[in-house]
Amino acid sequence: MASTSSEQNKKPNEAKSLSLKVKGQDEVEVFYRAKPTTQLSKLMNAYSNRHYFPVAFFFDGHQIRDEDTPESLKMKDGDEIVALIHQTGG
Amino acid sequence: MRFTCALPAPDLCFFVLFSRDDVIFQSGNILINRGDIDDILTNQYFSDNHVDSFAFLLSEKIRIMPKEFQKYLYISPLYRVTNMIIKCSYNTTPDFVRESKLIVQPICFQSHWVLIVGKLKEKVWKLYDSLPNPEHKAICTEVIKQIHEDKAGVFPSDITTWKLQTVRGIPTQSNEYDCGIFVCKYMERAILKKKTDWASLKEWQKYMPKFRAELGYALCLTTKM
């Protein structure tokens, strides 16, 4: 019994998924669950598909690149990502 | 026996080597990829990334020649849409503000770029607009109000009471796509210690493709590959 419970405890630790909040310009919040090693491009694509405009994502004042992962950006559970529509003009 | 070419077709080769998403330059909130460089060179609209990266390159230039420029506080155009603190560009510690002489804030409003420069000593806002229009003035007062509400006490006096003056006699654009680069170049001139003789720059429109190329080249030089 004890061994199986320790195994069960171990498994979620290895791939503990984080809950990340994406906050848009209109203050609408969308929640995503992502593994620490998953590329954030997956999350960003999922969010972008719901919007018509190209969206830029910021975490801790830095723009997120496609190959970034929650691990590489040292994200914690419940962290907030800001999604902004690019300002363009001519 | 026929020889076959080992290389793929030229356009395919180009496609494989270059993707619009390749990152050329990144710093703080700025992310410039190859597509952005294309936009600069092909007379497309400027995004906040372009204007911020120009400001970044300007700050690098100032580090080399500090004597020719005034100290200034740069506020990213992204500030208007979010109160998020943008690390690299928005430094509002009272000490920094006391030292600086200017507040520089590019604003994007309804697909048009304008620049406002606040002079801390003269207590006046200067508006640089390459397509003069009273509507653009209205948005500036709103932005100033936003900065004031958010950063009360940082500035020595109430910035909303400062007069907003449109700078006259500056070179203006004659097409519908160059205002971004115009705002960048105004910014470069506005922070100079020496006063700019705008009358001698009436022909600026002609040089805008060159300025765009310069910006694209400078950004490519920063790449670390």
PDB file of C-alpha atoms in Angstrom:
ATOM      1  CA  MET A   1       0.000   0.000   0.000  1.00  0.00           C
ATOM      2  CA  ALA A   2       2.654   2.403   1.121  1.00  0.00           C
ATOM      3  CA  SER A   3       4.732   1.851  -1.986  1.00  0.00           C
ATOM      4  CA  THR A   4       1.827   2.492  -4.342  1.00  0.00           C
ATOM      5  CA  SER A   5       0.826   5.697  -2.595  1.00  0.00           C
ATOM      6  CA  SER A   6       4.388   7.006  -2.760  1.00  0.00           C
ATOM      7  CA  GLU A   7       4.397   6.233  -6.470  1.00  0.00           C
ATOM      8  CA  GLN A   8       1.161   8.086  -6.930  1.00  0.00           C
ATOM      9  CA  ASN A   9       2.618  11.047  -5.099  1.00  0.00           C
ATOM     10  CA  LYS A  10       5.727  10.964  -7.188  1.00  0.00           C
ATOM     11  CA  LYS A  11       4.019  10.964 -10.532  1.00  0.00           C
ATOM     12  CA  PRO A  12       2.218  14.303 -10.298  1.00  0.00           C
ATOM     13  CA  ASN A  13       5.431  15.868  -9.031  1.00  0.00           C
ATOM     14  CA  GLU A  14       7.345  14.941 -12.146  1.00  0.00           C
ATOM     15  CA  ALA A  15       4.956  16.584 -14.552  1.00  0.00           C
ATOM     16  CA  LYS A  16       3.079  18.942 -12.306  1.00  0.00           C
ATOM     17  CA  SER A  17       1.134  21.206 -14.581  1.00  0.00           C
ATOM     18  CA  LEU A  18       0.906  24.886 -13.782  1.00  0.00           C
ATOM     19  CA  SER A  19      -2.194  26.964 -13.952  1.00  0.00           C
ATOM     20  CA  LEU A  20      -1.454  30.131 -15.919  1.00  0.00           C
ATOM     21  CA  LYS A  21      -3.687  33.125 -16.315  1.00  0.00           C
ATOM     22  CA  VAL A  22      -3.740  35.108 -19.534  1.00  0.00           C
ATOM     23  CA  LYS A  23      -5.138  38.578 -19.087  1.00  0.00           C
ATOM     24  CA  GLY A  24      -6.239  40.461 -22.166  1.00  0.00           C
ATOM     25  CA  GLN A  25      -6.438  44.185 -22.823  1.00  0.00           C
ATOM     26  CA  ASP A  26     -10.164  44.069 -22.032  1.00  0.00           C
ATOM     27  CA  GLU A  27      -9.380  42.629 -18.569  1.00  0.00           C
ATOM     28  CA  VAL A  28     -10.884  39.272 -19.582  1.00  0.00           C
ATOM     29  CA  GLU A  29      -8.958  36.423 -17.995  1.00  0.00           C
ATOM     30  CA  VAL A  30      -8.453  33.024 -19.553  1.00  0.00           C
ATOM     31  CA  PHE A  31      -6.920  30.140 -17.637  1.00  0.00           C
ATOM     32  CA  TYR A  32      -4.615  27.522 -19.121  1.00  0.00           C
ATOM     33  CA  ARG A  33      -2.883  24.520 -17.696  1.00  0.00           C
ATOM     34  CA  ALA A  34       0.592  23.823 -18.998  1.00  0.00           C
ATOM     35  CA  LYS A  35       3.420  21.506 -18.090  1.00  0.00           C
ATOM     36  CA  PRO A  36       6.652  23.275 -17.097  1.00  0.00           C
ATOM     37  CA  THR A  37       8.420  21.826 -20.108  1.00  0.00           C
ATOM     38  CA  THR A  38       5.758  22.606 -22.709  1.00  0.00           C
ATOM     39  CA  GLN A  39       6.653  25.358 -25.148  1.00  0.00           C
ATOM     40  CA  LEU A  40       4.521  28.400 -24.534  1.00  0.00           C
ATOM     41  CA  SER A  41       3.892  28.732 -28.261  1.00  0.00           C
ATOM     42  CA  LYS A  42       1.171  26.134 -27.753  1.00  0.00           C
ATOM     43  CA  LEU A  43      -0.604  28.303 -25.222  1.00  0.00           C
ATOM     44  CA  MET A  44      -0.088  31.438 -27.300  1.00  0.00           C
ATOM     45  CA  ASN A  45      -1.491  29.781 -30.419  1.00  0.00           C
ATOM     46  CA  ALA A  46      -4.530  28.607 -28.501  1.00  0.00           C
ATOM     47  CA  TYR A  47      -5.157  32.136 -27.281  1.00  0.00           C
ATOM     48  CA  SER A  48      -4.404  33.807 -30.621  1.00  0.00           C
ATOM     49  CA  ASN A  49      -6.905  31.618 -32.430  1.00  0.00           C
ATOM     50  CA  ARG A  50      -9.679  33.284 -30.482  1.00  0.00           C
ATOM     51  CA  HIS A  51      -8.655  36.800 -31.570  1.00  0.00           C
ATOM     52  CA  TYR A  52      -8.537  38.550 -34.893  1.00  0.00           C
ATOM     53  CA  PHE A  53      -5.481  40.673 -34.198  1.00  0.00           C
ATOM     54  CA  PRO A  54      -1.896  39.557 -33.707  1.00  0.00           C
ATOM     55  CA  VAL A  55      -1.360  39.392 -29.967  1.00  0.00           C
ATOM     56  CA  ALA A  56       1.885  39.872 -28.058  1.00  0.00           C
ATOM     57  CA  PHE A  57       2.405  38.119 -24.742  1.00  0.00           C
ATOM     58  CA  PHE A  58       4.303  39.577 -21.835  1.00  0.00           C
ATOM     59  CA  PHE A  59       5.510  37.992 -18.655  1.00  0.00           C
ATOM     60  CA  ASP A  60       7.320  39.998 -16.006  1.00  0.00           C
ATOM     61  CA  GLY A  61       7.803  42.867 -18.451  1.00  0.00           C
ATOM     62  CA  HIS A  62       9.368  40.658 -21.116  1.00  0.00           C
ATOM     63  CA  GLN A  63       7.870  39.577 -24.371  1.00  0.00           C
ATOM     64  CA  ILE A  64       7.509  35.802 -24.584  1.00  0.00           C
ATOM     65  CA  ARG A  65       9.172  33.960 -27.457  1.00  0.00           C
ATOM     66  CA  ASP A  66       7.795  30.845 -29.102  1.00  0.00           C
ATOM     67  CA  GLU A  67      10.444  28.538 -27.685  1.00  0.00           C
ATOM     68  CA  ASP A  68      10.125  29.741 -24.089  1.00  0.00           C
ATOM     69  CA  THR A  69       8.743  27.323 -21.519  1.00  0.00           C
ATOM     70  CA  PRO A  70       7.298  28.021 -18.063  1.00  0.00           C
ATOM     71  CA  GLU A  71      10.452  26.455 -16.684  1.00  0.00           C
ATOM     72  CA  SER A  72      12.820  28.720 -18.598  1.00  0.00           C
ATOM     73  CA  LEU A  73      10.883  31.811 -17.493  1.00  0.00           C
ATOM     74  CA  LYS A  74      10.651  30.560 -13.898  1.00  0.00           C
ATOM     75  CA  MET A  75       6.888  30.777 -13.848  1.00  0.00           C
ATOM     76  CA  LYS A  76       5.021  29.732 -10.755  1.00  0.00           C
ATOM     77  CA  ASP A  77       1.544  28.337 -10.351  1.00  0.00           C
ATOM     78  CA  GLY A  78      -1.075  31.035 -10.867  1.00  0.00           C
ATOM     79  CA  ASP A  79       1.234  33.507 -12.630  1.00  0.00           C
ATOM     80  CA  GLU A  80      -0.274  36.067 -14.927  1.00  0.00           C
ATOM     81  CA  ILE A  81       0.604  36.574 -18.581  1.00  0.00           C
ATOM     82  CA  VAL A  82      -0.489  39.827 -20.190  1.00  0.00           C
ATOM     83  CA  ALA A  83      -1.780  39.649 -23.761  1.00  0.00           C
ATOM     84  CA  LEU A  84      -1.750  42.873 -25.758  1.00  0.00           C
ATOM     85  CA  ILE A  85      -2.762  43.740 -29.258  1.00  0.00           C
ATOM     86  CA  HIS A  86       0.149  45.387 -31.048  1.00  0.00           C
ATOM     87  CA  GLN A  87      -0.209  49.082 -31.616  1.00  0.00           C
ATOM     88  CA  THR A  88       0.467  49.839 -35.239  1.00  0.00           C
ATOM     89  CA  GLY A  89       0.155  53.057 -37.140  1.00  0.00           C
ATOM     90  CA  GLY A  90       1.422  54.925 -40.128  1.00  0.00           C
TER      91      GLY A  90
ATOM     92  CA  MET B   1      24.240  10.469 -67.653  1.00  0.00           C
ATOM     93  CA  ARG B   2      22.547  13.658 -66.537  1.00  0.00           C
ATOM     94  CA  PHE B   3      23.661  15.665 -63.578  1.00  0.00           C
ATOM     95  CA  THR B   4      21.063  16.860 -61.167  1.00  0.00           C
ATOM     96  CA  CYS B   5      21.410  19.947 -59.077  1.00  0.00           C
ATOM     97  CA  ALA B   6      22.120  19.139 -55.451  1.00  0.00           C
ATOM     98  CA  LEU B   7      20.657  22.389 -54.199  1.00  0.00           C
ATOM     99  CA  PRO B   8      16.925  22.866 -53.907  1.00  0.00           C
ATOM    100  CA  ALA B   9      15.244  25.499 -56.042  1.00  0.00           C
ATOM    101  CA  PRO B  10      16.263  29.037 -55.050  1.00  0.00           C
ATOM    102  CA  ASP B  11      12.909  30.061 -53.629  1.00  0.00           C
ATOM    103  CA  LEU B  12      12.663  26.861 -51.644  1.00  0.00           C
ATOM    104  CA  CYS B  13      16.168  27.464 -50.346  1.00  0.00           C
ATOM    105  CA  PHE B  14      15.117  30.927 -49.217  1.00  0.00           C
ATOM    106  CA  PHE B  15      12.072  29.509 -47.535  1.00  0.00           C
ATOM    107  CA  VAL B  16      14.098  26.981 -45.583  1.00  0.00           C
ATOM    108  CA  LEU B  17      16.767  29.412 -44.433  1.00  0.00           C
ATOM    109  CA  PHE B  18      14.593  32.344 -43.461  1.00  0.00           C
ATOM    110  CA  SER B  19      11.397  32.370 -41.533  1.00  0.00           C
ATOM    111  CA  ARG B  20       9.494  35.510 -40.624  1.00  0.00           C
ATOM    112  CA  ASP B  21       9.540  34.349 -37.018  1.00  0.00           C
ATOM    113  CA  ASP B  22      13.331  34.271 -36.631  1.00  0.00           C
ATOM    114  CA  VAL B  23      14.183  36.515 -33.711  1.00  0.00           C
ATOM    115  CA  ILE B  24      16.600  39.277 -34.673  1.00  0.00           C
ATOM    116  CA  PHE B  25      16.620  41.333 -31.510  1.00  0.00           C
ATOM    117  CA  GLN B  26      15.142  41.052 -28.056  1.00  0.00           C
ATOM    118  CA  SER B  27      15.376  43.295 -25.046  1.00  0.00           C
ATOM    119  CA  GLY B  28      12.777  43.641 -22.334  1.00  0.00           C
ATOM    120  CA  ASN B  29       9.362  44.103 -23.899  1.00  0.00           C
ATOM    121  CA  ILE B  30      10.838  44.455 -27.401  1.00  0.00           C
ATOM    122  CA  LEU B  31      10.859  41.500 -29.774  1.00  0.00           C
ATOM    123  CA  ILE B  32      11.953  42.097 -33.350  1.00  0.00           C
ATOM    124  CA  ASN B  33      11.790  39.204 -35.759  1.00  0.00           C
ATOM    125  CA  ARG B  34      12.652  38.996 -39.422  1.00  0.00           C
ATOM    126  CA  GLY B  35       9.123  39.934 -40.403  1.00  0.00           C
ATOM    127  CA  ASP B  36       9.411  43.192 -38.484  1.00  0.00           C
ATOM    128  CA  ILE B  37      12.599  44.042 -40.386  1.00  0.00           C
ATOM    129  CA  ASP B  38      10.714  43.400 -43.634  1.00  0.00           C
ATOM    130  CA  ASP B  39       7.980  45.760 -42.452  1.00  0.00           C
ATOM    131  CA  ILE B  40      10.543  48.502 -41.846  1.00  0.00           C
ATOM    132  CA  LEU B  41      12.067  48.152 -45.299  1.00  0.00           C
ATOM    133  CA  THR B  42       8.840  47.782 -47.266  1.00  0.00           C
ATOM    134  CA  ASN B  43       7.095  50.951 -46.087  1.00  0.00           C
ATOM    135  CA  GLN B  44       4.685  49.166 -43.754  1.00  0.00           C
ATOM    136  CA  TYR B  45       3.138  50.661 -40.637  1.00  0.00           C
ATOM    137  CA  PHE B  46       5.296  50.794 -37.514  1.00  0.00           C
ATOM    138  CA  SER B  47       4.348  48.790 -34.446  1.00  0.00           C
ATOM    139  CA  ASP B  48       5.228  49.516 -30.817  1.00  0.00           C
ATOM    140  CA  ASN B  49       8.126  47.083 -31.211  1.00  0.00           C
ATOM    141  CA  HIS B  50       9.699  49.297 -33.861  1.00  0.00           C
ATOM    142  CA  VAL B  51       9.331  52.523 -31.918  1.00  0.00           C
ATOM    143  CA  ASP B  52      10.586  50.924 -28.704  1.00  0.00           C
ATOM    144  CA  SER B  53      13.563  49.398 -30.471  1.00  0.00           C
ATOM    145  CA  PHE B  54      14.425  52.778 -31.982  1.00  0.00           C
ATOM    146  CA  ALA B  55      14.321  54.247 -28.464  1.00  0.00           C
ATOM    147  CA  PHE B  56      16.567  51.430 -27.288  1.00  0.00           C
ATOM    148  CA  LEU B  57      19.116  52.103 -30.026  1.00  0.00           C
ATOM    149  CA  LEU B  58      18.933  55.793 -29.161  1.00  0.00           C
ATOM    150  CA  SER B  59      19.735  55.065 -25.528  1.00  0.00           C
ATOM    151  CA  GLU B  60      22.746  53.036 -26.678  1.00  0.00           C
ATOM    152  CA  LYS B  61      23.881  55.998 -28.758  1.00  0.00           C
ATOM    153  CA  ILE B  62      23.524  58.299 -25.762  1.00  0.00           C
ATOM    154  CA  ARG B  63      25.708  56.008 -23.717  1.00  0.00           C
ATOM    155  CA  ILE B  64      28.485  56.598 -26.245  1.00  0.00           C
ATOM    156  CA  MET B  65      27.969  60.365 -26.600  1.00  0.00           C
ATOM    157  CA  PRO B  66      26.283  61.579 -23.410  1.00  0.00           C
ATOM    158  CA  LYS B  67      27.309  65.206 -23.898  1.00  0.00           C
ATOM    159  CA  GLU B  68      25.092  65.896 -26.873  1.00  0.00           C
ATOM    160  CA  PHE B  69      21.822  64.683 -25.378  1.00  0.00           C
ATOM    161  CA  GLN B  70      19.576  65.724 -22.529  1.00  0.00           C
ATOM    162  CA  LYS B  71      18.532  63.260 -19.877  1.00  0.00           C
ATOM    163  CA  TYR B  72      15.045  62.034 -20.490  1.00  0.00           C
ATOM    164  CA  LEU B  73      12.424  59.633 -19.264  1.00  0.00           C
ATOM    165  CA  TYR B  74      11.078  57.380 -21.985  1.00  0.00           C
ATOM    166  CA  ILE B  75       7.621  55.883 -21.634  1.00  0.00           C
ATOM    167  CA  SER B  76       6.801  53.026 -23.962  1.00  0.00           C
ATOM    168  CA  PRO B  77       3.699  53.382 -26.174  1.00  0.00           C
ATOM    169  CA  LEU B  78       2.450  50.151 -24.631  1.00  0.00           C
ATOM    170  CA  TYR B  79       1.878  52.090 -21.448  1.00  0.00           C
ATOM    171  CA  ARG B  80      -1.348  53.549 -22.804  1.00  0.00           C
ATOM    172  CA  VAL B  81      -3.028  50.168 -23.112  1.00  0.00           C
ATOM    173  CA  THR B  82      -1.750  48.695 -19.904  1.00  0.00           C
ATOM    174  CA  ASN B  83      -0.355  50.027 -16.683  1.00  0.00           C
ATOM    175  CA  MET B  84       2.078  47.160 -16.678  1.00  0.00           C
ATOM    176  CA  ILE B  85       5.504  48.288 -15.621  1.00  0.00           C
ATOM    177  CA  ILE B  86       7.773  47.912 -18.574  1.00  0.00           C
ATOM    178  CA  LYS B  87      11.133  47.299 -17.055  1.00  0.00           C
ATOM    179  CA  CYS B  88      13.588  48.533 -19.597  1.00  0.00           C
ATOM    180  CA  SER B  89      11.838  51.725 -20.537  1.00  0.00           C
ATOM    181  CA  TYR B  90       9.819  52.987 -17.649  1.00  0.00           C
ATOM    182  CA  ASN B  91      12.010  54.140 -14.838  1.00  0.00           C
ATOM    183  CA  THR B  92      10.054  56.455 -12.549  1.00  0.00           C
ATOM    184  CA  THR B  93      12.035  56.477  -9.368  1.00  0.00           C
ATOM    185  CA  PRO B  94      11.913  60.073  -8.078  1.00  0.00           C
ATOM    186  CA  ASP B  95      15.701  60.308  -8.304  1.00  0.00           C
ATOM    187  CA  PHE B  96      15.692  59.475 -11.985  1.00  0.00           C
ATOM    188  CA  VAL B  97      12.884  61.939 -12.658  1.00  0.00           C
ATOM    189  CA  ARG B  98      14.695  64.704 -10.797  1.00  0.00           C
ATOM    190  CA  GLU B  99      17.739  64.198 -12.990  1.00  0.00           C
ATOM    191  CA  SER B 100      15.877  64.051 -16.273  1.00  0.00           C
ATOM    192  CA  LYS B 101      14.801  67.100 -18.201  1.00  0.00           C
ATOM    193  CA  LEU B 102      12.287  65.576 -20.572  1.00  0.00           C
ATOM    194  CA  ILE B 103       9.473  63.048 -20.605  1.00  0.00           C
ATOM    195  CA  VAL B 104       9.224  61.348 -23.986  1.00  0.00           C
ATOM    196  CA  GLN B 105       6.059  59.431 -24.824  1.00  0.00           C
ATOM    197  CA  PRO B 106       5.109  58.192 -28.301  1.00  0.00           C
ATOM    198  CA  ILE B 107       1.384  57.559 -28.617  1.00  0.00           C
ATOM    199  CA  CYS B 108      -0.421  55.385 -31.109  1.00  0.00           C
ATOM    200  CA  PHE B 109      -4.022  56.385 -31.610  1.00  0.00           C
ATOM    201  CA  GLN B 110      -6.301  55.106 -34.342  1.00  0.00           C
ATOM    202  CA  SER B 111      -3.412  53.929 -36.490  1.00  0.00           C
ATOM    203  CA  HIS B 112      -1.479  57.152 -36.197  1.00  0.00           C
ATOM    204  CA  TRP B 113       1.691  57.884 -34.268  1.00  0.00           C
ATOM    205  CA  VAL B 114       2.289  61.144 -32.453  1.00  0.00           C
ATOM    206  CA  LEU B 115       4.967  62.143 -29.986  1.00  0.00           C
ATOM    207  CA  ILE B 116       4.582  64.224 -26.852  1.00  0.00           C
ATOM    208  CA  VAL B 117       7.598  65.628 -25.045  1.00  0.00           C
ATOM    209  CA  GLY B 118       7.165  67.070 -21.580  1.00  0.00           C
ATOM    210  CA  LYS B 119       9.703  69.672 -20.499  1.00  0.00           C
ATOM    211  CA  LEU B 120      10.091  69.378 -16.750  1.00  0.00           C
ATOM    212  CA  LYS B 121      11.755  72.771 -16.331  1.00  0.00           C
ATOM    213  CA  GLU B 122       9.493  74.873 -18.562  1.00  0.00           C
ATOM    214  CA  LYS B 123       6.412  72.865 -17.483  1.00  0.00           C
ATOM    215  CA  VAL B 124       5.086  72.513 -20.968  1.00  0.00           C
ATOM    216  CA  TRP B 125       4.118  69.629 -23.264  1.00  0.00           C
ATOM    217  CA  LYS B 126       5.220  69.726 -26.880  1.00  0.00           C
ATOM    218  CA  LEU B 127       3.237  67.757 -29.425  1.00  0.00           C
ATOM    219  CA  TYR B 128       4.989  66.518 -32.555  1.00  0.00           C
ATOM    220  CA  ASP B 129       2.437  65.468 -35.136  1.00  0.00           C
ATOM    221  CA  SER B 130       3.330  64.616 -38.717  1.00  0.00           C
ATOM    222  CA  LEU B 131      -0.343  64.918 -39.773  1.00  0.00           C
ATOM    223  CA  PRO B 132      -1.596  67.924 -37.787  1.00  0.00           C
ATOM    224  CA  ASN B 133      -5.112  67.261 -36.538  1.00  0.00           C
ATOM    225  CA  PRO B 134      -6.924  68.582 -33.428  1.00  0.00           C
ATOM    226  CA  GLU B 135      -8.175  65.065 -32.675  1.00  0.00           C
ATOM    227  CA  HIS B 136      -4.647  63.925 -31.916  1.00  0.00           C
ATOM    228  CA  LYS B 137      -4.340  66.651 -29.335  1.00  0.00           C
ATOM    229  CA  ALA B 138      -7.355  65.341 -27.429  1.00  0.00           C
ATOM    230  CA  ILE B 139      -5.862  61.886 -26.936  1.00  0.00           C
ATOM    231  CA  CYS B 140      -2.645  63.435 -25.600  1.00  0.00           C
ATOM    232  CA  THR B 141      -4.464  65.115 -22.720  1.00  0.00           C
ATOM    233  CA  GLU B 142      -6.009  61.753 -21.880  1.00  0.00           C
ATOM    234  CA  VAL B 143      -2.625  60.040 -21.829  1.00  0.00           C
ATOM    235  CA  ILE B 144      -1.135  62.785 -19.660  1.00  0.00           C
ATOM    236  CA  LYS B 145      -4.029  62.345 -17.243  1.00  0.00           C
ATOM    237  CA  GLN B 146      -3.374  58.608 -17.123  1.00  0.00           C
ATOM    238  CA  ILE B 147       0.314  59.096 -16.327  1.00  0.00           C
ATOM    239  CA  HIS B 148      -0.592  61.629 -13.667  1.00  0.00           C
ATOM    240  CA  GLU B 149      -3.121  59.378 -11.945  1.00  0.00           C
ATOM    241  CA  ASP B 150      -0.800  56.422 -12.019  1.00  0.00           C
ATOM    242  CA  LYS B 151       2.351  58.167 -10.912  1.00  0.00           C
ATOM    243  CA  ALA B 152       1.150  60.862  -8.539  1.00  0.00           C
ATOM    244  CA  GLY B 153       3.974  62.395  -6.578  1.00  0.00           C
ATOM    245  CA  VAL B 154       6.712  61.267  -8.916  1.00  0.00           C
ATOM    246  CA  PHE B 155       6.775  64.486 -10.881  1.00  0.00           C
ATOM    247  CA  PRO B 156       7.593  67.780  -9.127  1.00  0.00           C
ATOM    248  CA  SER B 157       4.395  69.489 -10.285  1.00  0.00           C
ATOM    249  CA  ASP B 158       0.951  68.574 -11.590  1.00  0.00           C
ATOM    250  CA  ILE B 159       1.648  67.507 -15.170  1.00  0.00           C
ATOM    251  CA  THR B 160      -1.995  67.833 -16.206  1.00  0.00           C
ATOM    252  CA  THR B 161      -1.860  71.609 -15.735  1.00  0.00           C
ATOM    253  CA  TRP B 162       1.008  72.038 -18.168  1.00  0.00           C
ATOM    254  CA  LYS B 163       0.153  73.656 -21.450  1.00  0.00           C
ATOM    255  CA  LEU B 164       0.053  71.403 -24.517  1.00  0.00           C
ATOM    256  CA  GLN B 165       1.546  73.122 -27.539  1.00  0.00           C
ATOM    257  CA  THR B 166       1.730  71.778 -31.058  1.00  0.00           C
ATOM    258  CA  VAL B 167       5.181  72.288 -32.529  1.00  0.00           C
ATOM    259  CA  ARG B 168       4.829  74.221 -35.755  1.00  0.00           C
ATOM    260  CA  GLY B 169       7.083  74.287 -38.775  1.00  0.00           C
ATOM    261  CA  ILE B 170       8.236  70.677 -38.425  1.00  0.00           C
ATOM    262  CA  PRO B 171       8.575  68.502 -41.533  1.00  0.00           C
ATOM    263  CA  THR B 172       5.407  66.508 -42.187  1.00  0.00           C
ATOM    264  CA  GLN B 173       4.606  63.352 -44.120  1.00  0.00           C
ATOM    265  CA  SER B 174       3.116  63.373 -47.608  1.00  0.00           C
ATOM    266  CA  ASN B 175       2.065  59.706 -47.672  1.00  0.00           C
ATOM    267  CA  GLU B 176      -0.043  57.551 -45.401  1.00  0.00           C
ATOM    268  CA  TYR B 177       2.550  55.152 -43.996  1.00  0.00           C
ATOM    269  CA  ASP B 178       5.560  57.113 -42.722  1.00  0.00           C
ATOM    270  CA  CYS B 179       4.362  58.551 -39.417  1.00  0.00           C
ATOM    271  CA  GLY B 180       6.079  55.881 -37.318  1.00  0.00           C
ATOM    272  CA  ILE B 181       9.533  56.700 -38.609  1.00  0.00           C
ATOM    273  CA  PHE B 182       8.708  60.411 -38.393  1.00  0.00           C
ATOM    274  CA  VAL B 183       7.944  60.012 -34.688  1.00  0.00           C
ATOM    275  CA  CYS B 184      11.232  58.170 -34.195  1.00  0.00           C
ATOM    276  CA  LYS B 185      13.187  60.923 -35.908  1.00  0.00           C
ATOM    277  CA  TYR B 186      11.354  63.675 -33.986  1.00  0.00           C
ATOM    278  CA  MET B 187      12.312  61.858 -30.816  1.00  0.00           C
ATOM    279  CA  GLU B 188      15.961  61.796 -31.844  1.00  0.00           C
ATOM    280  CA  ARG B 189      15.909  65.543 -32.479  1.00  0.00           C
ATOM    281  CA  ALA B 190      13.842  66.494 -29.429  1.00  0.00           C
ATOM    282  CA  ILE B 191      16.331  65.093 -26.938  1.00  0.00           C
ATOM    283  CA  LEU B 192      19.324  66.865 -28.468  1.00  0.00           C
ATOM    284  CA  LYS B 193      20.798  69.655 -26.362  1.00  0.00           C
ATOM    285  CA  LYS B 194      21.253  71.791 -29.441  1.00  0.00           C
ATOM    286  CA  LYS B 195      18.033  73.311 -30.698  1.00  0.00           C
ATOM    287  CA  THR B 196      16.920  71.888 -34.028  1.00  0.00           C
ATOM    288  CA  ASP B 197      16.413  74.157 -37.001  1.00  0.00           C
ATOM    289  CA  TRP B 198      13.308  72.505 -38.406  1.00  0.00           C
ATOM    290  CA  ALA B 199      13.173  74.830 -41.414  1.00  0.00           C
ATOM    291  CA  SER B 200      16.316  73.225 -42.828  1.00  0.00           C
ATOM    292  CA  LEU B 201      14.726  69.773 -42.612  1.00  0.00           C
ATOM    293  CA  LYS B 202      11.727  70.438 -44.838  1.00  0.00           C
ATOM    294  CA  GLU B 203      12.891  67.760 -47.255  1.00  0.00           C
ATOM    295  CA  TRP B 204      12.772  65.003 -44.634  1.00  0.00           C
ATOM    296  CA  GLN B 205      10.085  63.042 -46.422  1.00  0.00           C
ATOM    297  CA  LYS B 206      12.557  62.295 -49.197  1.00  0.00           C
ATOM    298  CA  TYR B 207      14.997  60.710 -46.743  1.00  0.00           C
ATOM    299  CA  MET B 208      12.529  58.485 -44.907  1.00  0.00           C
ATOM    300  CA  PRO B 209      13.380  55.336 -46.914  1.00  0.00           C
ATOM    301  CA  LYS B 210      17.005  55.909 -45.934  1.00  0.00           C
ATOM    302  CA  PHE B 211      16.092  56.320 -42.251  1.00  0.00           C
ATOM    303  CA  ARG B 212      14.065  53.120 -42.430  1.00  0.00           C
ATOM    304  CA  ALA B 213      17.028  51.285 -43.921  1.00  0.00           C
ATOM    305  CA  GLU B 214      19.288  52.680 -41.195  1.00  0.00           C
ATOM    306  CA  LEU B 215      16.962  51.390 -38.490  1.00  0.00           C
ATOM    307  CA  GLY B 216      16.747  47.952 -40.112  1.00  0.00           C
ATOM    308  CA  TYR B 217      20.527  47.789 -40.472  1.00  0.00           C
ATOM    309  CA  ALA B 218      21.137  48.888 -36.883  1.00  0.00           C
ATOM    310  CA  LEU B 219      18.746  46.218 -35.634  1.00  0.00           C
ATOM    311  CA  CYS B 220      20.449  43.526 -37.695  1.00  0.00           C
ATOM    312  CA  LEU B 221      23.790  44.562 -36.200  1.00  0.00           C
ATOM    313  CA  THR B 222      22.510  43.874 -32.697  1.00  0.00           C
ATOM    314  CA  THR B 223      21.796  40.243 -33.484  1.00  0.00           C
ATOM    315  CA  LYS B 224      23.890  37.696 -31.606  1.00  0.00           C
ATOM    316  CA  MET B 225      24.199  34.714 -33.867  1.00  0.00           C
TER     317      MET B 225
END
